[in-house]
XYZ file of C-alpha atoms in Angstrom:
616
model
C 0.000 0.000 0.000
C 1.306 3.464 -0.833
C 2.070 5.864 1.963
C 0.061 9.141 2.177
C 1.510 11.728 -0.146
C 3.446 9.108 -2.138
C 3.357 8.487 -5.862
C 3.215 5.001 -7.333
C 4.662 3.327 -10.395
C 2.607 0.208 -10.940
C 3.387 -2.821 -13.136
C 3.498 -1.725 -16.754
C 3.962 2.013 -16.045
C 6.553 3.618 -18.280
C 6.736 7.038 -16.656
C 7.277 7.947 -13.008
C 4.498 9.553 -11.027
C 4.377 13.259 -10.300
C 3.889 14.698 -6.843
C 0.101 14.586 -7.296
C 0.244 10.795 -7.332
C -0.643 10.360 -11.041
C 1.692 8.680 -13.494
C 2.035 10.763 -16.650
C 3.756 10.090 -19.942
C 5.059 13.077 -21.861
C 5.551 12.916 -25.604
C 8.565 14.606 -27.120
C 7.838 17.341 -29.607
C 11.358 17.661 -30.943
C 10.378 15.941 -34.170
C 7.623 18.462 -34.824
C 9.790 21.553 -34.540
C 13.384 22.362 -35.232
C 14.579 22.936 -31.678
C 17.952 24.171 -32.846
C 16.354 27.503 -33.806
C 12.919 29.185 -33.997
C 10.898 28.836 -37.195
C 10.704 31.897 -39.326
C 7.049 32.591 -38.369
C 7.110 31.511 -34.712
C 4.491 33.077 -32.467
C 6.702 33.134 -29.368
C 10.112 32.168 -28.054
C 10.863 29.672 -25.274
C 13.564 30.028 -22.638
C 14.304 27.501 -19.929
C 16.086 28.687 -16.799
C 17.796 26.235 -14.429
C 21.095 25.913 -12.628
C 21.310 22.317 -13.856
C 22.446 22.305 -17.478
C 21.240 18.749 -18.178
C 17.743 19.417 -16.847
C 17.591 22.702 -18.749
C 18.419 20.862 -21.990
C 15.887 18.100 -21.215
C 12.967 20.495 -20.732
C 14.024 22.688 -23.658
C 14.116 19.707 -25.971
C 10.986 17.838 -24.919
C 8.356 20.284 -23.628
C 5.019 20.195 -25.444
C 4.971 23.952 -25.912
C 7.369 23.551 -28.842
C 4.664 22.267 -31.166
C 2.542 25.427 -30.853
C 5.209 27.962 -31.830
C 4.055 28.040 -35.440
C 0.449 28.976 -34.519
C 0.330 32.768 -34.834
C -3.325 33.380 -33.892
C -3.312 32.108 -30.292
C -5.519 34.241 -28.043
C -4.776 35.060 -24.410
C -7.033 32.337 -23.044
C -5.386 29.661 -25.144
C -1.924 30.915 -24.234
C -2.763 30.762 -20.520
C -3.996 27.206 -20.927
C -0.790 26.191 -22.715
C 1.347 27.745 -20.010
C -0.524 25.746 -17.355
C -0.021 22.550 -19.335
C 3.643 23.404 -19.764
C 4.129 23.548 -15.997
C 2.647 20.066 -15.592
C 4.634 18.814 -18.589
C 7.909 20.117 -17.090
C 7.137 18.439 -13.744
C 6.652 15.098 -15.483
C 9.895 15.505 -17.424
C 11.751 16.253 -14.206
C 10.125 13.194 -12.627
C 11.775 10.964 -15.203
C 15.110 12.145 -13.763
C 14.076 11.566 -10.167
C 12.968 15.090 -9.200
C 9.428 14.652 -7.906
C 9.079 17.823 -5.829
C 10.354 20.598 -8.094
C 9.363 24.245 -8.227
C 8.307 25.146 -11.765
C 7.203 28.660 -12.742
C 6.001 29.531 -16.219
C 5.742 33.219 -17.048
C 5.393 35.445 -20.072
C 7.863 38.198 -20.881
C 7.884 40.884 -23.565
C 6.411 44.281 -24.287
C 2.924 44.547 -25.832
C 3.037 44.282 -29.604
C 6.308 42.334 -29.629
C 6.881 38.605 -29.877
C 6.636 37.264 -26.338
C 9.012 34.850 -24.602
C 7.659 32.016 -22.476
C 10.069 31.438 -19.601
C 10.127 28.055 -17.832
C 11.932 28.598 -14.528
C 13.008 25.368 -12.808
C 14.244 24.649 -9.309
C 14.491 20.835 -9.311
C 14.742 20.344 -5.553
C 16.240 17.267 -3.930
C 16.701 14.224 -6.197
C 14.925 11.019 -5.208
C 17.218 8.248 -4.003
C 16.552 4.557 -3.445
C 15.823 3.760 0.198
C 14.963 0.051 -0.134
C 14.928 -2.718 -2.744
C 12.866 -5.891 -2.448
C 13.471 -8.571 -5.098
C 11.407 -11.734 -4.824
C 11.086 -14.897 -6.881
C 8.349 -17.273 -7.945
C 8.350 -20.547 -9.832
C 11.057 -23.222 -9.896
C 13.871 -20.828 -9.001
C 12.127 -20.041 -5.697
C 11.333 -23.629 -4.696
C 14.263 -25.598 -6.117
C 16.954 -26.725 -3.722
C 19.451 -26.988 -6.571
C 22.645 -25.037 -5.744
C 22.642 -23.640 -9.300
C 19.188 -22.143 -8.750
C 20.368 -20.620 -5.483
C 23.449 -19.199 -7.203
C 21.305 -17.743 -9.985
C 18.993 -16.044 -7.474
C 21.967 -14.612 -5.632
C 23.521 -13.448 -8.895
C 20.372 -11.570 -9.903
C 20.205 -9.834 -6.517
C 23.943 -9.092 -6.358
C 23.955 -7.597 -9.874
C 20.799 -5.509 -9.409
C 21.436 -2.276 -11.285
C 19.696 0.255 -8.986
C 21.046 -0.251 -5.492
C 20.116 1.592 -2.330
C 21.523 5.102 -2.193
C 21.525 5.679 -5.950
C 19.453 8.395 -7.580
C 16.191 7.178 -9.071
C 15.514 7.813 -12.752
C 13.002 6.187 -15.034
C 15.733 4.937 -17.371
C 17.682 3.376 -14.507
C 14.540 1.714 -13.165
C 13.709 0.265 -16.581
C 17.311 -0.846 -17.210
C 17.533 -2.522 -13.796
C 14.342 -4.512 -14.416
C 15.502 -5.474 -17.912
C 18.889 -6.588 -16.585
C 17.319 -8.727 -13.850
C 14.982 -10.375 -16.347
C 17.848 -11.022 -18.758
C 19.844 -12.785 -16.040
C 16.808 -14.908 -15.277
C 16.037 -16.074 -18.823
C 19.603 -16.561 -20.053
C 20.024 -19.704 -17.949
C 17.604 -22.448 -16.923
C 14.388 -20.425 -17.315
C 13.656 -19.174 -20.859
C 9.983 -18.591 -19.922
C 10.912 -16.225 -17.116
C 8.948 -12.974 -16.775
C 8.348 -10.015 -14.477
C 5.167 -10.779 -12.594
C 5.084 -7.577 -10.541
C 7.038 -4.340 -10.206
C 6.464 -1.240 -8.109
C 8.326 2.005 -7.488
C 6.821 3.590 -4.366
C 7.970 7.217 -4.485
C 7.638 9.676 -1.615
C 7.951 13.092 -3.246
C 8.108 14.909 0.090
C 10.906 12.715 1.449
C 12.682 12.267 -1.926
C 12.858 8.514 -1.311
C 11.793 5.530 -3.416
C 11.143 1.936 -2.433
C 11.477 -0.560 -5.256
C 9.752 -3.910 -5.488
C 10.209 -6.610 -8.130
C 8.918 -10.161 -8.494
C 10.400 -12.525 -11.056
C 8.500 -15.637 -12.100
C 10.966 -18.172 -13.489
C 8.474 -20.699 -14.743
C 9.717 -24.292 -15.089
C 13.318 -25.460 -15.404
C 14.238 -26.278 -19.030
C 16.464 -29.154 -20.127
C 17.619 -29.902 -23.651
C 15.848 -32.666 -25.506
C 16.055 -34.268 -28.962
C 17.852 -32.404 -31.732
C 17.000 -31.835 -35.377
C 19.573 -30.632 -37.917
C 18.635 -28.669 -41.033
C 21.084 -28.023 -43.850
C 23.184 -31.200 -43.496
C 24.192 -32.581 -46.914
C 27.899 -33.319 -47.226
C 28.441 -34.244 -43.569
C 26.250 -36.497 -41.402
C 23.632 -34.649 -39.296
C 25.005 -36.021 -36.029
C 28.302 -34.201 -36.649
C 26.723 -30.871 -35.668
C 25.450 -32.354 -32.405
C 28.816 -33.889 -31.521
C 30.812 -30.758 -32.283
C 28.415 -28.574 -30.286
C 29.073 -30.489 -27.026
C 25.368 -30.085 -26.192
C 23.728 -33.227 -24.848
C 20.120 -34.220 -24.107
C 19.427 -33.599 -20.446
C 21.715 -30.564 -20.175
C 20.203 -27.580 -18.393
C 19.312 -24.770 -20.808
C 22.021 -22.100 -20.967
C 21.851 -19.372 -23.604
C 25.600 -18.732 -23.441
C 26.352 -22.395 -24.098
C 24.107 -22.282 -27.166
C 25.954 -19.212 -28.459
C 29.326 -20.843 -27.712
C 28.159 -23.972 -29.552
C 27.217 -21.873 -32.596
C 30.677 -20.295 -32.628
C 32.281 -23.715 -32.176
C 30.445 -25.108 -35.204
C 31.295 -22.067 -37.319
C 34.956 -22.383 -36.292
C 35.180 -26.136 -36.823
C 35.830 -25.858 -40.538
C 32.856 -28.077 -41.366
C 30.322 -25.224 -41.330
C 30.319 -21.633 -42.526
C 27.511 -20.669 -40.145
C 25.252 -22.228 -37.555
C 22.185 -21.216 -35.563
C 20.951 -23.199 -32.555
C 17.621 -22.552 -30.855
C 15.118 -24.222 -28.552
C 11.337 -24.317 -28.604
C 10.264 -22.298 -25.526
C 6.771 -23.734 -25.852
C 8.036 -27.301 -25.886
C 8.234 -29.754 -23.038
C 10.466 -28.132 -20.376
C 11.808 -31.543 -19.343
C 13.119 -32.190 -22.886
C 12.707 -29.103 -25.056
C 13.496 -29.741 -28.757
C 16.763 -28.256 -30.028
C 17.017 -27.030 -33.635
C 20.298 -26.747 -35.554
C 20.318 -24.754 -38.792
C 23.706 -25.042 -40.498
C 25.360 -23.916 -43.703
C 28.072 -26.399 -44.624
C 31.554 -25.300 -45.622
C 33.002 -26.253 -48.970
C 34.996 -29.440 -49.164
C 38.310 -27.726 -49.970
C 39.889 -24.675 -48.418
C 43.227 -23.068 -49.244
C 44.664 -20.390 -46.978
C 47.749 -18.269 -47.592
C 49.258 -16.290 -44.738
C 52.190 -14.010 -44.075
C 53.617 -13.012 -40.732
C 56.640 -11.916 -38.799
C 58.236 -12.805 -35.490
C 61.436 -11.633 -33.909
C 62.519 -15.257 -33.468
C 61.917 -16.460 -36.999
C 61.730 -13.282 -39.067
C 59.334 -13.132 -42.062
C 57.040 -16.127 -42.454
C 54.886 -17.423 -45.304
C 52.382 -20.191 -44.693
C 50.180 -22.248 -46.993
C 47.438 -24.501 -45.654
C 45.095 -26.825 -47.534
C 42.142 -28.586 -45.943
C 40.051 -31.366 -47.480
C 37.031 -32.195 -45.312
C 36.331 -35.482 -47.109
C 39.769 -36.719 -48.055
C 39.818 -39.350 -50.783
C 36.035 -39.590 -50.619
C 36.013 -40.672 -46.946
C 34.684 -38.885 -43.854
C 38.246 -38.141 -42.724
C 39.715 -34.639 -42.905
C 43.198 -34.003 -44.303
C 45.016 -30.812 -43.301
C 48.354 -30.050 -44.937
C 50.603 -27.163 -43.884
C 53.705 -25.587 -45.330
C 55.471 -22.934 -43.208
C 58.478 -21.147 -44.580
C 60.623 -18.974 -42.339
C 64.264 -18.493 -41.495
C 64.323 -20.447 -38.240
C 61.744 -23.252 -38.362
C 60.377 -24.243 -41.795
C 57.830 -27.031 -41.569
C 55.876 -29.433 -43.769
C 53.040 -31.379 -42.129
C 50.017 -33.484 -43.019
C 47.398 -34.520 -40.473
C 44.425 -36.851 -40.877
C 41.514 -36.768 -38.405
C 38.293 -38.726 -38.310
C 34.869 -37.420 -37.351
C 34.180 -37.609 -33.595
C 32.286 -40.676 -32.442
C 29.294 -40.565 -30.089
C 31.631 -40.059 -27.121
C 33.625 -37.285 -28.815
C 36.791 -39.274 -29.541
C 38.601 -38.990 -32.884
C 41.341 -40.984 -34.556
C 44.253 -38.875 -35.757
C 47.465 -39.439 -37.689
C 50.286 -37.012 -38.389
C 53.441 -36.835 -40.482
C 55.799 -33.873 -40.042
C 59.140 -32.704 -41.390
C 60.739 -29.726 -39.623
C 64.045 -27.932 -39.702
C 65.061 -25.791 -36.702
C 67.980 -23.399 -37.034
C 69.059 -21.701 -33.785
C 72.002 -19.944 -35.444
C 74.622 -22.518 -34.475
C 73.029 -25.964 -34.785
C 70.530 -27.080 -37.409
C 68.150 -29.831 -36.297
C 66.195 -31.742 -38.921
C 63.414 -33.847 -37.441
C 60.883 -36.300 -38.829
C 57.793 -37.277 -36.827
C 55.096 -39.913 -37.325
C 52.161 -40.079 -34.911
C 48.902 -42.010 -34.592
C 46.426 -41.887 -31.734
C 43.089 -40.871 -30.288
C 42.101 -37.415 -29.076
C 39.122 -35.709 -27.497
C 38.408 -31.990 -27.180
C 35.849 -30.777 -24.657
C 34.715 -27.484 -23.186
C 37.428 -27.230 -20.554
C 40.032 -29.824 -21.413
C 41.725 -31.860 -24.157
C 43.013 -35.445 -23.965
C 45.302 -37.245 -26.349
C 46.688 -40.815 -26.412
C 49.225 -41.492 -29.157
C 52.179 -43.514 -30.392
C 54.995 -41.484 -31.887
C 58.214 -42.088 -33.782
C 60.822 -39.309 -33.967
C 64.121 -39.114 -35.782
C 66.425 -36.102 -35.491
C 69.722 -35.329 -37.174
C 71.818 -32.384 -36.029
C 74.390 -30.566 -38.118
C 76.663 -27.597 -37.560
C 80.295 -26.617 -37.506
C 80.844 -28.288 -34.112
C 82.897 -31.441 -34.221
C 80.922 -34.649 -33.942
C 83.440 -37.391 -33.420
C 81.687 -39.699 -31.003
C 78.401 -41.214 -30.016
C 78.607 -39.223 -26.790
C 78.612 -36.001 -28.796
C 75.611 -37.211 -30.789
C 73.740 -37.834 -27.555
C 74.585 -34.339 -26.307
C 73.264 -32.485 -29.354
C 70.131 -34.606 -29.782
C 71.068 -36.683 -32.803
C 68.983 -39.859 -32.433
C 65.643 -41.587 -32.797
C 62.990 -43.074 -30.523
C 59.519 -44.539 -30.391
C 57.201 -43.757 -27.493
C 53.686 -44.086 -26.090
C 52.297 -40.817 -24.739
C 49.378 -39.271 -22.902
C 48.746 -35.518 -22.926
C 46.127 -33.539 -21.021
C 45.293 -29.823 -21.098
C 42.711 -28.064 -18.935
C 41.557 -24.476 -19.540
C 39.527 -22.657 -16.917
C 39.633 -19.055 -18.109
C 36.699 -16.640 -18.000
C 36.861 -15.974 -21.743
C 38.974 -16.847 -24.752
C 40.995 -15.599 -26.565
C 41.128 -12.605 -24.173
C 41.044 -13.977 -20.620
C 41.006 -11.579 -17.669
C 41.075 -14.266 -14.962
C 41.357 -18.020 -14.600
C 43.990 -20.674 -15.024
C 45.238 -23.389 -17.347
C 47.071 -26.637 -16.599
C 48.797 -29.030 -18.942
C 50.738 -32.226 -18.559
C 52.325 -34.890 -20.731
C 53.905 -38.233 -19.938
C 55.660 -40.520 -22.393
C 57.598 -43.764 -22.169
C 59.631 -45.366 -24.920
C 62.885 -46.707 -26.224
C 65.631 -45.265 -28.421
C 66.110 -46.901 -31.837
C 69.544 -45.570 -32.858
C 72.647 -47.062 -31.299
C 72.116 -49.086 -28.167
C 68.441 -49.532 -27.299
C 67.732 -47.577 -24.119
C 64.401 -47.044 -22.356
C 63.379 -43.562 -21.223
C 60.581 -41.659 -19.465
C 59.612 -38.126 -20.460
C 57.570 -35.753 -18.238
C 56.428 -32.237 -18.984
C 54.019 -29.866 -17.219
C 52.940 -26.264 -17.601
C 50.609 -23.845 -15.865
C 49.284 -20.335 -16.423
C 47.330 -18.318 -13.880
C 45.727 -14.921 -14.524
C 44.935 -13.081 -11.297
C 43.062 -9.717 -11.208
C 44.627 -7.025 -9.004
C 43.695 -3.444 -8.099
C 40.012 -4.338 -8.090
C 40.233 -5.955 -11.528
C 41.702 -2.893 -13.271
C 44.913 -4.818 -13.971
C 46.110 -8.407 -13.669
C 49.099 -10.635 -13.050
C 49.948 -13.450 -15.464
C 51.920 -16.178 -13.689
C 53.485 -18.824 -15.936
C 55.637 -21.876 -15.296
C 56.865 -24.870 -17.301
C 58.835 -27.906 -16.144
C 60.291 -30.807 -18.117
C 62.387 -33.885 -17.429
C 63.702 -36.866 -19.392
C 64.845 -39.855 -17.345
C 67.228 -42.071 -19.315
C 70.732 -43.477 -19.465
C 73.472 -40.995 -20.360
C 74.219 -43.119 -23.432
C 70.645 -43.006 -24.747
C 70.598 -41.239 -28.127
C 67.334 -39.347 -27.722
C 66.173 -37.164 -30.593
C 66.348 -33.441 -29.845
C 62.557 -33.192 -30.198
C 62.302 -35.112 -26.905
C 64.828 -32.839 -25.133
C 64.582 -29.225 -24.026
C 65.833 -25.806 -24.974
C 64.194 -22.502 -24.216
C 64.456 -18.760 -24.817
C 62.521 -16.527 -27.203
C 59.206 -14.720 -27.630
C 57.027 -17.108 -25.621
C 59.488 -18.423 -23.033
C 62.387 -16.441 -21.554
C 62.479 -13.026 -23.175
C 65.814 -11.246 -23.435
C 67.405 -14.320 -25.075
C 67.377 -15.627 -28.611
C 65.198 -18.440 -29.911
C 66.229 -21.709 -28.145
C 69.460 -20.071 -26.938
C 69.139 -21.367 -23.364
C 70.430 -24.937 -23.217
C 73.606 -26.919 -22.594
C 76.797 -24.961 -23.478
C 78.931 -27.046 -25.846
C 81.719 -24.526 -26.386
C 82.322 -22.022 -29.189
C 78.822 -20.494 -28.547
C 77.107 -23.792 -29.352
C 74.028 -24.614 -27.262
C 72.658 -28.136 -27.160
C 69.395 -29.529 -25.749
C 69.152 -30.768 -22.184
C 67.182 -33.302 -20.180
C 65.787 -30.949 -17.529
C 64.085 -27.608 -17.971
C 62.480 -25.074 -15.630
C 60.837 -21.807 -16.766
C 58.885 -19.189 -14.833
C 57.414 -15.765 -15.536
C 55.524 -12.981 -13.769
C 53.874 -10.346 -15.943
C 51.828 -7.320 -14.859
C 49.251 -6.222 -17.429
C 47.360 -2.935 -17.041
C 45.135 -0.911 -19.385
C 46.459 2.425 -20.633
C 45.020 5.390 -22.581
C 41.481 4.235 -21.840
C 39.989 7.709 -22.343
C 41.267 7.847 -25.904
C 41.389 4.148 -26.823
C 39.045 2.280 -24.445
C 39.802 -1.426 -24.184
C 42.491 -1.280 -26.873
C 45.917 -0.856 -25.278
C 47.707 -2.365 -22.281
C 51.127 -1.877 -20.747
C 53.168 -4.802 -19.398
C 56.085 -5.258 -17.035
C 57.611 -8.722 -16.744
C 60.319 -10.871 -15.244
C 61.192 -14.186 -16.931
C 63.596 -16.853 -15.744
C 64.605 -20.231 -17.117
C 67.310 -22.834 -17.239
C 68.206 -26.110 -18.968
C 70.627 -28.776 -17.744
C 71.391 -32.486 -17.937
C 71.177 -32.753 -14.144
C 68.769 -31.001 -11.799
C 71.615 -29.712 -9.661
C 73.204 -28.048 -12.692
C 70.198 -25.850 -13.502
C 71.225 -22.181 -13.609
C 68.851 -19.225 -13.807
C 68.803 -17.063 -16.923
C 66.904 -13.899 -15.996
C 65.141 -11.571 -18.395
C 63.325 -8.332 -17.492
C 61.416 -5.962 -19.681
C 58.359 -3.994 -20.620
C 55.956 -3.901 -23.525
C 52.575 -2.927 -24.935
C 49.629 -5.123 -25.909
C 47.159 -4.264 -28.647
C 43.835 -5.993 -27.936
C 42.362 -7.529 -31.108
C 39.422 -9.909 -31.720
C 41.843 -12.804 -32.296
C 43.789 -12.154 -29.121
C 46.459 -9.751 -27.891
C 49.300 -8.550 -30.114
C 52.275 -7.999 -27.817
C 55.468 -6.068 -28.506
C 58.141 -6.336 -25.794
C 61.649 -5.120 -25.221
C 63.625 -7.302 -22.805
C 67.084 -7.330 -21.326
C 68.846 -10.631 -20.628
C 70.879 -10.374 -17.459
C 73.185 -13.209 -18.565
C 73.280 -12.378 -22.280
C 73.785 -8.686 -21.403
C 71.773 -7.670 -24.438
C 68.440 -6.076 -25.293
C 66.068 -7.955 -27.570
C 62.782 -7.041 -29.223
C 60.029 -9.688 -29.000
C 56.677 -9.824 -30.762
C 53.903 -12.354 -30.277
C 50.308 -12.515 -31.530
C 47.361 -14.354 -29.977
C 46.678 -16.322 -26.815
C 47.381 -20.028 -26.704
C 47.485 -22.560 -23.922
């Protein structure tokens, strides 16, 4: 019940009430008259007086008196009536901004026989502020004991857009209700609605009490799927690539993510996924509408990195290789440091999301002193899911190393990574970031374990372990963040085992320890030669903060970083190579483009580093 002397906004009202307790809606007249200047034959001028520039502009732009300026035969009675209406009109306009007890005076100025000026004098008074907010719930969200329902209720209340103490305006009231409803229907409850809303305004006290009731309706779960547009690829492919499963709770964001996943899979140019809100909530039908990609795709790219210099890449993809359902992806990368030729075959995912995959790769890595030529063959099974990837595979590697260093013994071959091996491996990567490819918080973990035997020289067994982690932690209230990175690796084997260099470790460069050249941190072999080692440890702390936000909002960031890393053949021989520096990041839709300048404390040299995109 409204308090005496209070004005009410009832469900469905679009305009706030005036001090007389009646809700009024004023119509703007700006479209009827050019408010930037008086018409040539205007009957009177209008002047609005107020100490508040924004309110003065509001009333000047939207008062109803504007539409009558072109009527030149208004008599005194009609003019008096219009002035009275103007006062009420101005009060209602001020009410939309939260001023419900203003003083408005409308007077006429000008000598007899001259064009008069109608003056609207405004003293807005005290703005109305929110004194209390009551948000209630009905439907499944109110009765369910599910922790997700509880979290959703709390999220709607915590993110309410018009908190106690804020100034009331009609736009803020409408936006707050719209935002609460959006948070209700975007997850679990697509039939959600506002069942009741009330703004109880006390004009005398300049206080407003807000009430809102949200009716969630029933909980929705995904049901059977239908796919439209499938011709070249089987209809179930869209379902499997979307990661949506019957029985999943409805989540609008997951549907949008699934659409983007399909469009980025290479099998589809576009995809649209929707549910039937009038369907059975326990198993609502899901509709996929897809446009399939062409069978062949050729992509030519050019790039540059400080490690490898200019780069040209050519990629060809055949989605139905040799008339099968397998995809063939062939890549040719040409650059100064690491040219590569690779072909990969992958099957369609099965009902559980697993694919077969095979790979053949030829790569040449030139670190300036040693040239490593490697050949890799791999076959295995892999699965990609929302938060993590898994991969089981068998792999054969052969590496030959050349350079001006003397290679007179098998021991030397083992040191530089000239050898071959076959291994069984398992790799796992988990990503728990808030958004990709531009995360602002979260973490990623990755690990790989492999066991095998060397195939060149004396057969020797070995065990290879590698792990990495990246954490992004907001600081300063979320205005900036710390990126904490680490990577560890170890190969356990006999000293005589001739392991290929692709199984061993070197570091340094754009994405590892900045301030050092590409793969220039390793085992010193004399005469500036650096060989691979069996143990590696890398760490990094980077501070990222936005800059120039007034001029380029969300576009530029400044970074400060400290990197450290070392490689050795024994854990006790690991020595720290420190790099410190600063840089700038340009935020792009495909991820950050980072340009850094770093100083290597051991190399005693400055280096420029550039890297594009976010990968983990």
